[in-house]
Coordinates of C-alpha atoms in Angstrom, one line a residue:
M244 CA 70.2 138.9 178.6
A245 CA 67.1 140.8 179.8
T246 CA 63.5 139.8 179.7
S247 CA 61.3 140.6 176.7
A248 CA 59.4 143.2 178.8
Q249 CA 62.6 144.9 179.9
R250 CA 63.9 145.1 176.3
R251 CA 60.5 146.4 175.1
Q252 CA 60.6 149.2 177.6
E253 CA 64.2 150.1 176.7
I254 CA 63.6 150.2 173.0
G255 CA 60.5 152.3 173.4
A256 CA 62.4 154.7 175.6
G257 CA 65.1 155.1 173.0
V258 CA 67.9 153.3 174.9
W259 CA 68.8 151.3 171.7
D260 CA 68.4 154.1 169.2
D261 CA 72.1 154.0 168.2
V262 CA 71.7 150.3 167.2
L263 CA 68.6 151.1 165.2
R264 CA 70.2 154.1 163.5
A265 CA 73.2 152.0 162.4
L266 CA 70.8 149.5 160.8
Y267 CA 68.2 151.8 159.3
G268 CA 69.7 155.3 159.0
P269 CA 69.3 158.6 160.8
S270 CA 65.7 159.4 159.7
E271 CA 63.6 160.1 162.8
E272 CA 60.5 158.9 161.0
V273 CA 62.1 155.6 160.2
L274 CA 63.6 155.3 163.7
A275 CA 60.1 155.7 165.3
R276 CA 58.7 153.0 162.9
Q277 CA 61.5 150.6 163.8
R278 CA 61.1 151.2 167.5
D279 CA 57.5 150.2 167.2
R280 CA 58.3 147.2 164.9
W281 CA 60.9 145.8 167.3
C282 CA 58.6 146.4 170.4
Q283 CA 55.7 144.6 168.6
A284 CA 58.0 141.6 167.8
L285 CA 58.9 141.4 171.5
A286 CA 55.2 141.6 172.5
Q287 CA 54.3 138.9 170.0
F288 CA 57.1 136.7 171.4
E289 CA 55.5 137.0 174.8
C290 CA 52.1 136.1 173.4
Y291 CA 53.4 132.8 171.9
F292 CA 56.1 131.8 174.3
G293 CA 55.1 133.5 177.6
P294 CA 56.3 136.5 179.6
G295 CA 59.4 136.7 181.7
R296 CA 61.7 134.9 179.3
Q297 CA 65.2 136.3 178.8
V298 CA 65.7 137.1 175.1
E299 CA 68.2 138.1 172.5
L300 CA 67.4 140.1 169.3
Y301 CA 69.0 139.2 166.0
T302 CA 68.7 140.7 162.6
A303 CA 69.5 139.7 159.0
P304 CA 69.2 141.9 155.9
G305 CA 67.7 141.1 152.6
R306 CA 69.8 141.8 149.5
A307 CA 69.6 143.4 146.1
E308 CA 71.4 141.6 143.4
L309 CA 73.6 144.1 141.5
G310 CA 75.2 141.7 139.0
G311 CA 75.7 138.1 138.3
N312 CA 72.3 136.8 137.5
H313 CA 72.5 133.0 137.7
T314 CA 76.2 132.9 137.7
D315 CA 77.1 131.9 141.2
H316 CA 75.8 128.4 141.0
Q317 CA 78.0 127.9 137.9
H318 CA 81.2 128.9 139.8
G319 CA 81.2 132.4 138.4
Y320 CA 81.2 135.9 139.8
G321 CA 78.4 137.5 141.9
L322 CA 77.8 141.1 143.1
A323 CA 75.1 142.0 145.6
A324 CA 74.3 144.6 148.3
A325 CA 72.6 144.2 151.7
V326 CA 69.6 146.5 152.2
D327 CA 67.7 147.9 155.0
L328 CA 64.7 145.6 154.5
D329 CA 65.4 142.9 157.1
L330 CA 64.2 140.1 159.3
V331 CA 64.2 140.6 163.1
A332 CA 64.2 137.5 165.4
V333 CA 63.4 137.6 169.1
A334 CA 64.9 134.4 170.6
S335 CA 65.2 132.6 173.9
P336 CA 67.0 129.3 174.7
N337 CA 65.2 126.3 176.0
T338 CA 66.3 123.0 177.4
D339 CA 63.9 120.5 175.7
R340 CA 65.9 120.1 172.5
Y341 CA 63.2 121.6 170.3
I342 CA 63.4 124.7 168.1
R343 CA 60.0 126.5 167.8
V344 CA 59.7 129.5 165.5
K345 CA 56.6 131.6 164.8
S346 CA 56.9 134.0 161.9
W347 CA 54.6 137.0 161.4
G348 CA 52.3 136.5 158.5
F349 CA 52.4 132.7 158.7
N350 CA 49.8 130.7 160.5
K351 CA 52.0 127.7 161.3
L352 CA 54.4 127.3 164.2
D353 CA 57.5 125.5 163.0
V354 CA 58.5 122.8 165.5
I355 CA 61.8 121.0 165.0
D356 CA 62.7 118.0 167.1
L357 CA 66.5 118.1 167.2
S358 CA 66.7 114.4 167.8
Q359 CA 65.5 113.8 164.2
Q360 CA 68.4 114.8 161.9
D361 CA 67.5 113.7 158.4
P362 CA 65.5 115.7 155.9
R363 CA 61.7 115.1 156.2
S364 CA 59.5 115.0 153.1
E365 CA 56.7 116.9 154.8
E366 CA 59.0 119.8 155.5
S367 CA 60.4 120.1 152.0
T368 CA 60.0 123.7 150.6
H369 CA 58.9 124.9 154.0
S370 CA 60.8 127.0 156.5
A371 CA 61.0 124.2 159.0
S372 CA 63.4 122.4 156.6
L373 CA 65.7 125.4 156.6
I374 CA 65.9 125.3 160.4
R375 CA 66.5 121.6 160.5
G376 CA 69.1 121.8 157.8
L377 CA 71.0 124.6 159.6
A378 CA 71.0 122.6 162.8
E379 CA 72.4 119.6 161.1
G380 CA 75.0 121.7 159.4
F381 CA 76.2 123.0 162.7
R382 CA 76.2 119.5 164.1
G383 CA 78.2 118.2 161.2
L384 CA 80.9 120.8 162.0
G385 CA 81.0 119.5 165.5
R386 CA 79.3 122.6 167.0
P387 CA 76.8 122.4 169.9
V388 CA 73.2 122.5 168.8
G389 CA 70.4 123.4 171.3
G390 CA 66.8 124.3 171.4
Y391 CA 65.3 127.8 171.3
D392 CA 62.0 129.6 170.9
A393 CA 61.8 132.5 168.5
Y394 CA 59.4 135.0 166.9
T395 CA 60.4 136.6 163.7
V396 CA 59.1 139.6 161.8
S397 CA 60.3 140.4 158.3
S398 CA 60.1 143.5 156.0
V399 CA 61.9 141.5 153.2
L400 CA 59.3 141.1 150.6
R401 CA 58.5 137.3 150.3
G402 CA 58.9 135.7 147.0
S403 CA 60.1 138.9 145.5
G404 CA 63.8 138.4 144.6
L405 CA 65.1 140.2 147.6
S406 CA 66.0 136.8 149.2
S407 CA 63.6 136.6 152.1
S408 CA 64.8 132.9 152.4
A409 CA 68.4 133.9 152.8
A410 CA 67.5 136.5 155.5
F411 CA 65.5 133.9 157.3
E412 CA 68.4 131.3 157.1
M413 CA 71.0 133.8 158.2
A414 CA 68.9 135.0 161.1
M415 CA 68.3 131.4 162.3
G416 CA 72.0 130.7 161.7
A417 CA 73.0 133.7 163.7
V418 CA 70.8 132.6 166.6
M419 CA 72.3 129.1 166.6
N420 CA 75.8 130.5 166.3
G421 CA 75.4 133.2 168.9
M422 CA 73.2 131.6 171.5
Y423 CA 75.3 128.5 171.8
G424 CA 78.7 130.0 171.3
C425 CA 79.5 128.1 168.1
G426 CA 82.2 130.5 166.9
L427 CA 81.6 130.2 163.1
T428 CA 82.4 133.0 160.8
P429 CA 79.6 134.7 158.8
A430 CA 80.9 133.0 155.6
Q431 CA 80.7 129.6 157.3
V432 CA 77.1 130.3 158.5
A433 CA 76.3 131.3 154.9
R434 CA 77.6 128.0 153.6
L435 CA 75.3 126.2 156.1
G436 CA 72.4 128.2 154.9
Q437 CA 73.1 127.2 151.3
Y438 CA 73.4 123.6 152.5
A439 CA 70.0 123.8 154.2
E440 CA 68.4 125.3 151.2
N441 CA 69.9 122.8 148.7
I442 CA 69.5 119.6 150.7
Y443 CA 66.7 120.1 153.1
F444 CA 64.5 122.7 151.4
G445 CA 65.1 121.4 147.9
K446 CA 66.0 124.5 146.0
P447 CA 69.3 124.4 144.1
S448 CA 70.4 127.9 145.0
G449 CA 73.9 129.4 144.9
L450 CA 75.7 131.0 147.8
L451 CA 75.7 134.8 146.9
D452 CA 72.4 135.5 148.7
Q453 CA 73.5 134.0 152.0
L454 CA 76.9 135.6 151.8
T455 CA 75.5 139.0 151.3
S456 CA 73.0 138.7 154.1
A457 CA 75.7 137.3 156.4
L458 CA 78.4 139.8 155.6
G459 CA 76.4 143.0 154.9
G460 CA 77.7 145.8 152.6
V461 CA 78.3 145.2 149.0
V462 CA 79.7 141.8 148.3
F463 CA 81.7 140.7 145.3
A464 CA 82.4 137.0 145.2
D465 CA 84.4 134.7 143.0
F466 CA 83.0 131.1 143.1
Q467 CA 85.6 129.4 141.0
D468 CA 86.4 127.3 144.1
P469 CA 82.9 127.0 145.7
E470 CA 84.3 125.4 148.8
S471 CA 86.4 128.5 149.5
P472 CA 85.1 131.4 147.5
R473 CA 87.1 134.6 147.2
V474 CA 84.9 137.3 148.8
E475 CA 85.5 141.0 148.9
K476 CA 83.3 143.4 150.9
I477 CA 82.9 146.8 149.4
H478 CA 81.7 149.4 151.9
T479 CA 78.3 150.8 150.9
R480 CA 79.5 154.4 150.9
E481 CA 81.5 153.6 147.8
L482 CA 78.4 152.6 145.7
L483 CA 75.7 155.2 145.2
P484 CA 76.7 158.8 144.1
A485 CA 74.7 161.7 145.5
G486 CA 71.4 162.2 143.7
M487 CA 71.0 158.5 142.8
S488 CA 68.5 156.2 144.5
L489 CA 68.2 152.4 144.3
C490 CA 64.6 151.4 144.0
V491 CA 62.9 148.0 143.9
T492 CA 59.4 147.5 142.7
D493 CA 57.4 144.6 144.0
T494 CA 55.3 143.6 141.0
R495 CA 53.1 141.5 143.3
G496 CA 53.8 138.3 141.5
S497 CA 55.4 135.9 143.9
H498 CA 58.1 133.5 142.6
S499 CA 57.8 131.3 145.7
E500 CA 56.0 128.6 143.6
L501 CA 58.5 128.6 140.8
T502 CA 61.2 126.4 142.1
A503 CA 61.0 124.2 139.0
E504 CA 61.6 127.1 136.7
F505 CA 64.7 128.1 138.7
A506 CA 66.0 124.5 138.8
A507 CA 65.6 124.3 135.0
I508 CA 68.1 127.1 134.5
R509 CA 70.8 125.4 136.5
R510 CA 69.9 122.0 135.0
E511 CA 70.2 123.3 131.4
M512 CA 73.5 125.2 132.1
E513 CA 75.0 122.0 133.6
A514 CA 73.8 119.9 130.7
V515 CA 75.8 122.2 128.4
A516 CA 78.8 121.8 130.8
A517 CA 78.5 118.0 130.6
C518 CA 79.0 118.2 126.8
F519 CA 82.6 119.3 127.7
D520 CA 83.0 116.7 130.5
C521 CA 82.6 119.5 133.1
Q522 CA 80.2 119.9 136.0
V523 CA 79.4 123.6 135.6
L524 CA 79.9 126.3 133.0
G525 CA 82.6 128.0 135.0
Q526 CA 84.8 125.1 134.1
V527 CA 84.1 125.3 130.3
D528 CA 86.3 127.2 127.9
E529 CA 84.1 129.8 126.1
A530 CA 85.9 129.5 122.8
A531 CA 85.4 125.7 122.9
F532 CA 81.7 126.3 123.5
W533 CA 81.3 128.5 120.4
A534 CA 83.4 126.1 118.3
Q535 CA 81.1 123.2 119.1
L536 CA 77.8 125.1 119.2
S537 CA 76.2 122.9 116.6
R538 CA 76.9 119.7 118.7
V539 CA 75.7 121.3 121.9
R540 CA 72.4 122.4 120.3
A541 CA 71.8 118.9 119.2
C542 CA 72.5 117.5 122.6
C543 CA 70.9 120.1 124.9
G544 CA 68.5 122.3 122.8
D545 CA 68.5 125.9 121.9
R546 CA 67.3 127.4 125.3
A547 CA 70.1 125.6 127.1
C548 CA 72.6 127.1 124.6
L549 CA 71.3 130.6 125.1
R550 CA 71.4 130.2 128.8
A551 CA 75.1 129.2 128.5
V552 CA 75.7 132.3 126.4
H553 CA 74.1 134.3 129.2
F554 CA 76.4 132.8 131.7
F555 CA 79.6 133.6 129.7
E556 CA 78.4 137.2 129.0
E557 CA 77.0 137.9 132.5
N558 CA 80.0 136.5 134.2
A559 CA 82.4 138.8 132.3
R560 CA 79.9 141.7 132.8
T561 CA 79.8 141.2 136.6
L562 CA 83.6 141.4 136.8
A563 CA 83.5 144.6 134.8
E564 CA 80.7 146.0 137.1
H565 CA 82.9 145.3 140.2
R566 CA 85.9 147.1 138.6
A567 CA 83.7 150.0 137.6
L568 CA 82.4 150.4 141.1
R569 CA 85.8 150.2 142.7
A570 CA 87.2 152.8 140.2
G571 CA 84.2 155.2 140.8
R572 CA 83.0 154.8 137.1
F573 CA 79.3 154.8 138.0
E574 CA 78.1 155.6 134.5
E575 CA 79.9 152.6 133.1
F576 CA 78.4 150.5 135.9
L577 CA 74.9 151.7 134.9
R578 CA 75.5 150.8 131.3
L579 CA 76.5 147.3 132.3
V580 CA 73.3 147.1 134.5
R581 CA 71.2 147.9 131.4
Q582 CA 73.0 145.2 129.4
S583 CA 72.4 142.7 132.2
G584 CA 68.6 143.4 132.1
H585 CA 68.5 142.9 128.4
A586 CA 70.3 139.6 128.6
S587 CA 67.7 138.3 131.1
F588 CA 65.1 138.7 128.4
T589 CA 67.0 137.4 125.4
L590 CA 69.4 134.8 126.7
C591 CA 68.6 133.6 130.2
Q592 CA 64.8 134.0 129.5
N593 CA 63.8 134.3 133.2
V594 CA 61.7 137.4 133.1
Y595 CA 58.5 135.4 132.8
S596 CA 57.4 131.8 133.0
S597 CA 56.9 130.2 129.6
A598 CA 54.2 128.1 131.1
D599 CA 52.0 131.2 131.8
P600 CA 52.9 133.9 129.2
R601 CA 49.8 135.9 130.0
R602 CA 51.4 136.9 133.3
Q603 CA 54.4 139.1 132.7
S604 CA 54.5 141.6 135.5
L605 CA 58.3 141.9 135.4
S606 CA 58.2 142.6 131.7
V607 CA 55.7 145.4 132.2
A608 CA 57.7 146.9 135.1
L609 CA 60.9 146.9 133.0
A610 CA 59.1 148.4 130.0
L611 CA 57.7 151.2 132.2
S612 CA 61.1 151.8 133.8
Q613 CA 62.7 152.1 130.3
H614 CA 59.9 154.5 129.3
I615 CA 60.7 156.8 132.3
L616 CA 64.4 156.4 132.7
E617 CA 65.8 155.8 129.2
D618 CA 66.9 159.4 128.7
S619 CA 67.7 160.2 132.3
G620 CA 70.9 158.4 132.9
G621 CA 69.3 155.7 135.0
A622 CA 69.3 152.0 134.7
W623 CA 66.9 149.1 135.2
R624 CA 67.1 145.3 135.4
M625 CA 65.3 142.2 136.7
Q626 CA 66.9 140.8 139.9
G627 CA 67.0 137.5 141.7
G628 CA 65.9 134.2 140.3
G629 CA 63.4 135.8 138.0
F630 CA 60.0 134.8 136.5
A631 CA 58.2 137.0 139.0
G632 CA 59.0 139.2 142.0
T633 CA 60.8 142.5 141.8
I634 CA 62.8 144.7 139.4
Q635 CA 65.4 147.2 140.5
A636 CA 66.2 150.6 139.1
F637 CA 68.8 153.2 139.7
V638 CA 66.8 156.4 139.6
P639 CA 68.2 160.0 139.4
A640 CA 66.7 162.5 141.8
N641 CA 64.9 164.5 139.2
C642 CA 62.9 161.4 138.2
L643 CA 62.4 159.8 141.6
E644 CA 59.0 161.1 142.4
R645 CA 57.6 160.4 138.9
Y646 CA 59.1 156.9 138.9
C647 CA 57.7 155.9 142.2
A648 CA 54.3 157.3 141.5
A649 CA 54.2 155.5 138.1
M650 CA 55.2 152.1 139.6
D651 CA 52.7 152.5 142.5
S652 CA 49.9 153.4 140.0
V653 CA 50.5 150.2 138.0
F654 CA 51.4 147.6 140.7
G655 CA 49.6 149.1 143.7
P656 CA 50.3 151.6 146.5
G657 CA 53.5 150.9 148.3
S658 CA 54.9 148.6 145.6
C659 CA 58.0 150.8 144.9
H660 CA 60.6 150.9 147.7
I661 CA 63.5 153.3 148.0
L662 CA 66.2 151.2 149.6
T663 CA 69.0 152.2 151.9
L664 CA 72.1 150.0 151.6
R665 CA 73.2 148.4 154.9
E666 CA 76.7 147.9 156.1
Q667 CA 75.8 145.4 158.9
G668 CA 75.4 141.7 158.2
A669 CA 73.4 139.1 160.1
G670 CA 74.0 138.8 163.8
L671 CA 73.1 139.7 167.3
A672 CA 71.7 143.3 167.6
I673 CA 70.7 143.4 171.2
G674 CA 71.9 140.8 173.7

């Protein structure tokens, strides 16, 4: 390890440009921006934790969900891609058994006393709970857990559906795994991130977000056995054909306060599963569901039934999307993406919150996308948990300038992002 000042000088001088190019692509403009970003993170670490500390730099990507909206937590299929929007963590070990993390954009310093192992009510739904949960996950596997000080800076849009929480979890998990030589695989660290989010943070998330951030690339996962999911990494070069861009638009409506809405989707799906003496919909025979629809409606209500239909359709669609990508049938993949977006409206009903129907930023963004892209061969869908946040669109080159300008005009300058897919998962970038 080198000191923060030494690393800052090296990055500024271009010593680590190959590392940055691998993460963010060959653009000289992007490279200059990332050099400055990483140097600023090192300088801020010094401000909060003092100069002269030996440091390591870790990074974890955000992700774009390509298919499998609300299927992973029901033991179905998932499809997602790591993207170049990421979290960077500057970290240094300490000996006092405390973890201290300061994140750019947040006023609070997270301080975790590692002698206190159980979930703490005052940390619920806050980042400190994720750190504590990860530490206890490592400890539960018999791995060493030690203190560290860290400063993080993230370009993953918070509360947007690009999974800023998974990027944070996987960055903190990578620090613990790498700094103390724990030797866990990326998939194992992803499991601990889900555990921290479910048990300590209090959000009943699935595992796809953490797996994608941990592994990088395009990830297809089969969660039939959630304890040992079957995971396939598809290299990013196999996804986007020439002349097609993946865009996400931040509609500036955060979903960070909508945990109850997300939880209701899982709760209602599992209520339907319980009608068949099952825990999740992935264990339910679809034909039996349709045969007993009247009974299920009486027991669970109509919305729960529609969300169950969404699961069955979306799960089959995600498998078809995976096969289309592997076979190079990109037009078929785009057709399935459009179907997925429609199902979010009509079946899963997670495009806007029913408690506040005046706010429908995702609906507006999807309608505008359809208006621009419908005859172009592109595709558009909501992504992530839903209710607010971002939409994604596959945009042909001849529409790209018009599409980005239209989105920025409605949702604010800089709201539309052209993403680069990222091959590298979470881990140590500069040791």
